[in-house]
C-alpha positions as a printed Julia matrix, in Angstrom:
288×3 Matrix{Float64}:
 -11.42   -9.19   -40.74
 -11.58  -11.78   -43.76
  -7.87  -13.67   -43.99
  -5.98  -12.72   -46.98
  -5.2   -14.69   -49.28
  -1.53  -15.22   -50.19
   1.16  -15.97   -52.16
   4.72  -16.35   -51.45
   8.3   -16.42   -53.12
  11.53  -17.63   -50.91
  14.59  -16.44   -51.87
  16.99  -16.16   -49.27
  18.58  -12.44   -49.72
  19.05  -12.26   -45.61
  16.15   -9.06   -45.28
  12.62   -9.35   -43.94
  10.68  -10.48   -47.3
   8.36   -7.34   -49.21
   5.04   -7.46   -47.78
   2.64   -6.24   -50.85
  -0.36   -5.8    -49.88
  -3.26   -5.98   -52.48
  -6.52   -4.17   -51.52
  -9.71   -4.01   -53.43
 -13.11   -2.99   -53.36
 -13.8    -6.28   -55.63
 -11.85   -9.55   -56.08
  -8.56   -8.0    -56.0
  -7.39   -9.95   -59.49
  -6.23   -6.69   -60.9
  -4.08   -5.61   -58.32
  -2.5    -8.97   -58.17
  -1.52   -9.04   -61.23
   0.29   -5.8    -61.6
   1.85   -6.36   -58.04
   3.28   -9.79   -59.55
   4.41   -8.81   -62.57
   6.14   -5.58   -60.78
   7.58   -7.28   -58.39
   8.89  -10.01   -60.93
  10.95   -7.22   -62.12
  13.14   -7.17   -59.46
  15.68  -10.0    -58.98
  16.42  -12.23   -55.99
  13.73  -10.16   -54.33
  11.95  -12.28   -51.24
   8.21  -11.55   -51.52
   4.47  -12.11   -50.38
   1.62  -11.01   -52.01
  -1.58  -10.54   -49.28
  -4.56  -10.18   -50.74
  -8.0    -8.58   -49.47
 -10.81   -8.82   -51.68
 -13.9    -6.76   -51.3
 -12.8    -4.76   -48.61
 -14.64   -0.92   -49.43
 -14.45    0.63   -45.99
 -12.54    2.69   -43.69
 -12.93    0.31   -40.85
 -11.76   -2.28   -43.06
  -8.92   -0.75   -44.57
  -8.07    1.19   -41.42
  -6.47   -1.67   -39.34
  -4.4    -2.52   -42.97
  -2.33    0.77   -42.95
  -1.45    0.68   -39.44
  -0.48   -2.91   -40.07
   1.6    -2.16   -42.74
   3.06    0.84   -41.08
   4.68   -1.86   -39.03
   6.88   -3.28   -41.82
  10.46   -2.68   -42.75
   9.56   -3.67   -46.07
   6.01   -3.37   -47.38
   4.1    -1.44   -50.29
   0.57   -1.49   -51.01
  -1.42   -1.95   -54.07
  -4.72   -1.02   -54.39
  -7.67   -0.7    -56.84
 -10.82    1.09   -54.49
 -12.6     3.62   -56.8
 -15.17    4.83   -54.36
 -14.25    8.61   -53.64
 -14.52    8.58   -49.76
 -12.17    5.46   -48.93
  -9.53    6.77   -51.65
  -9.38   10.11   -49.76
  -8.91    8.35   -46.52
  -6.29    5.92   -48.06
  -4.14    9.06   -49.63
  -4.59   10.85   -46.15
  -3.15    7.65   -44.05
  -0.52    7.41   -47.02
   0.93   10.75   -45.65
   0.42   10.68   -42.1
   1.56    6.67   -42.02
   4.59    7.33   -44.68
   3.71    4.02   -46.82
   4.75    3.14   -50.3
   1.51    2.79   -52.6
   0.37    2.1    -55.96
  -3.07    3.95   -56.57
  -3.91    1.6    -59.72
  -6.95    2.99   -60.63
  -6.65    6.69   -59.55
  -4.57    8.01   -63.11
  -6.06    6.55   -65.88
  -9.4     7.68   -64.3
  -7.81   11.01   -64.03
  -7.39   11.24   -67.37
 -10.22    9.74   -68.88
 -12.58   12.34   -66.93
 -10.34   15.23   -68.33
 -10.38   13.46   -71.72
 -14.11   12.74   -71.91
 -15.16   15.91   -69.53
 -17.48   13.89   -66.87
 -17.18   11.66   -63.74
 -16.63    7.6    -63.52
 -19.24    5.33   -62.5
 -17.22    4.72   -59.29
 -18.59    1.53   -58.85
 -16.83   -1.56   -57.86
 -16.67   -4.97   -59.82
 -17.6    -3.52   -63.25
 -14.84   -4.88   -64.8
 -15.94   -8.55   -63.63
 -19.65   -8.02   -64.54
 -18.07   -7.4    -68.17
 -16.81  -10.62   -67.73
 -20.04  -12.72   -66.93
 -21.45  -10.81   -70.36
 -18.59  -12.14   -72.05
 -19.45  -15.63   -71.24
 -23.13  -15.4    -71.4
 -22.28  -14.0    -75.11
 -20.38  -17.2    -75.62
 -22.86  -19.3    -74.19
 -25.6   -18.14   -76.12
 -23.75  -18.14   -79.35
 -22.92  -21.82   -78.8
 -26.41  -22.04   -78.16
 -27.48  -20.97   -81.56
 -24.83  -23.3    -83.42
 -26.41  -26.07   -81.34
 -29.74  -25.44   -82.59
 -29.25  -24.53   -85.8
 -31.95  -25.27   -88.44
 -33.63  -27.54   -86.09
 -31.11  -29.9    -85.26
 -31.95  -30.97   -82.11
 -35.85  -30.1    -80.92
 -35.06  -30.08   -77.54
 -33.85  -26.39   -78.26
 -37.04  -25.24   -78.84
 -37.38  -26.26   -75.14
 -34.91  -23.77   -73.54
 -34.78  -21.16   -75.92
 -35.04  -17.42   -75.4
 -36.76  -17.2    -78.83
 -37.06  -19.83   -81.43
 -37.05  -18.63   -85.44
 -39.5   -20.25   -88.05
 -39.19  -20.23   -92.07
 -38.68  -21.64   -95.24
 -35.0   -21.89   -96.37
 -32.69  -18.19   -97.13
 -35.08  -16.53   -94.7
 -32.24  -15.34   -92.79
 -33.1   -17.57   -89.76
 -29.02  -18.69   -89.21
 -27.68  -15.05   -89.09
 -30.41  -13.85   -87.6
 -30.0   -16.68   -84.76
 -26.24  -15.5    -84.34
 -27.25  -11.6    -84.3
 -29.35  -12.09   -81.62
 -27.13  -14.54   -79.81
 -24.82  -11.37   -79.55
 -27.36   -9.72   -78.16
 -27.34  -12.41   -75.01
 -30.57  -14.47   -76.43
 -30.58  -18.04   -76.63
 -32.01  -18.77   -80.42
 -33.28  -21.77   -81.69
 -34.28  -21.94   -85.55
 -36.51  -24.37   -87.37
 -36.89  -24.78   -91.01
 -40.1   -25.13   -93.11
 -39.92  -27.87   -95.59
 -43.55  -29.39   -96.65
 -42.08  -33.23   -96.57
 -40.73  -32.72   -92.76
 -43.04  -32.67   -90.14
 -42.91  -29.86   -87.63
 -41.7   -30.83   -83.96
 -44.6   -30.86   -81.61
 -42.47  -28.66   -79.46
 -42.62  -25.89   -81.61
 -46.53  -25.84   -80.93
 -46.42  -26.27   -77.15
 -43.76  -23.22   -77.27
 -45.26  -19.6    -75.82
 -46.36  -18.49   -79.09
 -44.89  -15.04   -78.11
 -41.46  -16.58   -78.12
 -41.58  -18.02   -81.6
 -41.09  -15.57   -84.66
 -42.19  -16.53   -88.0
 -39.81  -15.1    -90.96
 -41.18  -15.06   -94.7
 -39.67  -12.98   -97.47
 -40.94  -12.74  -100.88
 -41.07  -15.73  -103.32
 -39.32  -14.05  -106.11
 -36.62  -12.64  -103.97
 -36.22  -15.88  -102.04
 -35.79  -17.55  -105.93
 -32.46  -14.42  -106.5
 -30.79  -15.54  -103.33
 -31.46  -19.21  -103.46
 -30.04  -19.28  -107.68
 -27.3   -16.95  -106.48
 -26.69  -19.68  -103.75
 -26.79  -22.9   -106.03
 -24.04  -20.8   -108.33
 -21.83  -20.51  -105.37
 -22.19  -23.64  -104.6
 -21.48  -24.85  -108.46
 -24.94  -26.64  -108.58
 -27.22  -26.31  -111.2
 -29.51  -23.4   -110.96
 -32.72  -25.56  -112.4
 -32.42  -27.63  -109.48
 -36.23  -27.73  -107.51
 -34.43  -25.68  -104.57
 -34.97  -22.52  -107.09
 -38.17  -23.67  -108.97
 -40.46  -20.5   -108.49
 -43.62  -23.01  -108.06
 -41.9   -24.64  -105.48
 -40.94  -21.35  -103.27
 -44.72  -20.7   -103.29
 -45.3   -23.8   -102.17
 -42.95  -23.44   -99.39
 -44.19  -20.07   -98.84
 -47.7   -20.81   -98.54
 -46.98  -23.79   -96.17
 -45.07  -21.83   -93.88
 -47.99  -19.19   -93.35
 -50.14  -22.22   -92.45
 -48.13  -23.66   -89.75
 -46.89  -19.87   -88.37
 -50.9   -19.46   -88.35
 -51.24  -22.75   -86.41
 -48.38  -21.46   -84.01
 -50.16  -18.09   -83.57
 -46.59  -16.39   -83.64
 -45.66  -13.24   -85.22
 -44.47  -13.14   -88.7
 -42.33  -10.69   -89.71
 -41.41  -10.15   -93.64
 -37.39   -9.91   -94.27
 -37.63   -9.34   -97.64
 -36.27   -5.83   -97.44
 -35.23   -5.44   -93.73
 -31.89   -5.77   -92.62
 -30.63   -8.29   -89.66
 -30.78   -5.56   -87.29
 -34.34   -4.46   -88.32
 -35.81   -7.6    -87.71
 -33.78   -8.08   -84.17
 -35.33   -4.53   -83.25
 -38.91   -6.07   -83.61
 -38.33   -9.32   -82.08
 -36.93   -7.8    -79.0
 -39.04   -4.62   -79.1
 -41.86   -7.63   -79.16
 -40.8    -9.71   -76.48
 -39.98   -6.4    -74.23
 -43.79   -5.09   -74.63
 -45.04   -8.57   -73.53
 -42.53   -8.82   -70.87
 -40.96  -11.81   -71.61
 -37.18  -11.8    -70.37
 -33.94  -13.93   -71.34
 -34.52  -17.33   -69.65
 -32.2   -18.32   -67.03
């Protein structure tokens, strides 16, 4: 049997000190918490929480319950959802008279009456949200790092890197896919700046190239300059010079070999479809 790990209050009130014990079919963090903040309820109360993580079996838990049947003082937490031990825990509550606190039992109760079909019943889901979170996080910080080509050594680890002239929607794009647990990179197109040579040794299937067209590139970019209070003339909204940019990009996304997509009229979502949808049909996963 795996020790427990525990945690203790002393306050002298002259009984044996409550014995809760926290059992789980996963870490246990959930049932530690409510037993702590229960048990903090209760003044001048002598306590120690044991607590046995990943323990999802009847020989396991078996040895618990009689232990616990022992104690003057004892109740037991716990937070199993799989169908066969919870039945044999309920069963041993009754024939071993023990105080217990079936967290996850009523609110799944309800739910499946609520929603009208079983629970997954699986243990740990509630930490594997977890890891998501912080791969979300991680790749979001990802795509602020390597934001319009800051740093070319993104281009390196990225899950998919984003090519294009300025207001092709490479930024939010970057960020929408970030959510999406990919690692974006994005590089801008600008005829006087030389493309990093990493974007060419890159798996060309990795690399998108966004273009949009040049007159609605020249709306968003004068809309832009206005919000900015710059003056609308400025080259940055010169139709002649969108082309320019325009035609440039098309040469170097040709020299990349990637796959260009036109945002002109597709919405962030759109474009995420295809990029994924791509990299799915030439199996190409999220990097490690």
């Amino acid at each position: 049997m795996k020790r427990p790990e525990i945690i203790g209050i002393n306050d002298a009130d002259g009984l044996d000190p409550l014995a809760v014990y926290v059992i789980s079919d996963s870490i246990g963090e959930t049932g530690e918490l409510i037993a702590k903040a229960t048990v903090r309820q209760f003044d001048d109360v002598d306590y120690v929480i044991k607590r046995y993580p990943y323990h999802n079996s009847i020989e396991q838990i078996g040895p618990l319950l009689e232990e616990v049947a022992q104690k003057k003082r004892a109740l037991i937490v716990y937070t199993n959802v799989d169908t066969d031990t919870r039945e044999y825990i309920a069963r041993k509550q009754k024939e071993l008279g023990l105080y217990m606190v079936d967290v996850m039992g009523p609110p799944m109760d309800e739910l499946q009456s609520l929603l009208g079909y079983e629970p997954k019943r699986e243990p740990g889901l509630i930490r594997r949200l977890d890891e998501n979170y912080f791969k979300k996080v991680e790749a979001i910080e990802f795509a602020v790092k390597y934001d319009d080509g800051k740093n070319p050594q993104g281009i390196v680890n990225a899950d998919i890197c984003l090519v294009g002239v300025s207001r092709t929607s490479k930024t939010p794009l970057s960020m929408y896919l970030a959510h999406q647990f990919y690692k974006v990179a994005n590089v801008p197109l600008v005829p006087e700046i030389m493309v990093p040579d990493e974007i060419f040794q890159k798996d060309p299937n990795r690399v998108f190239g966004l273009v949009a067209n040049s007159d609605k590139l020249y709306t968003i970019r004068e809309e832009r300059l206005r919000a900015l209070g710059l003056n609308s003339r400025a080259k940055y909204a010169n139709v002649d010079r969108i082309r320019e940019e325009v035609a440039y990009s098309k040469r170097v996304m040709d020299q990349i070999g990637c796959e260009v997509i036109d945002v002109s009229n597709k919405a962030l979502e759109e474009t995420a479809q295809i990029i994924i949808g791509h990299l799915k049909n030439k199996g190409l996963s999220k990097k490690d």
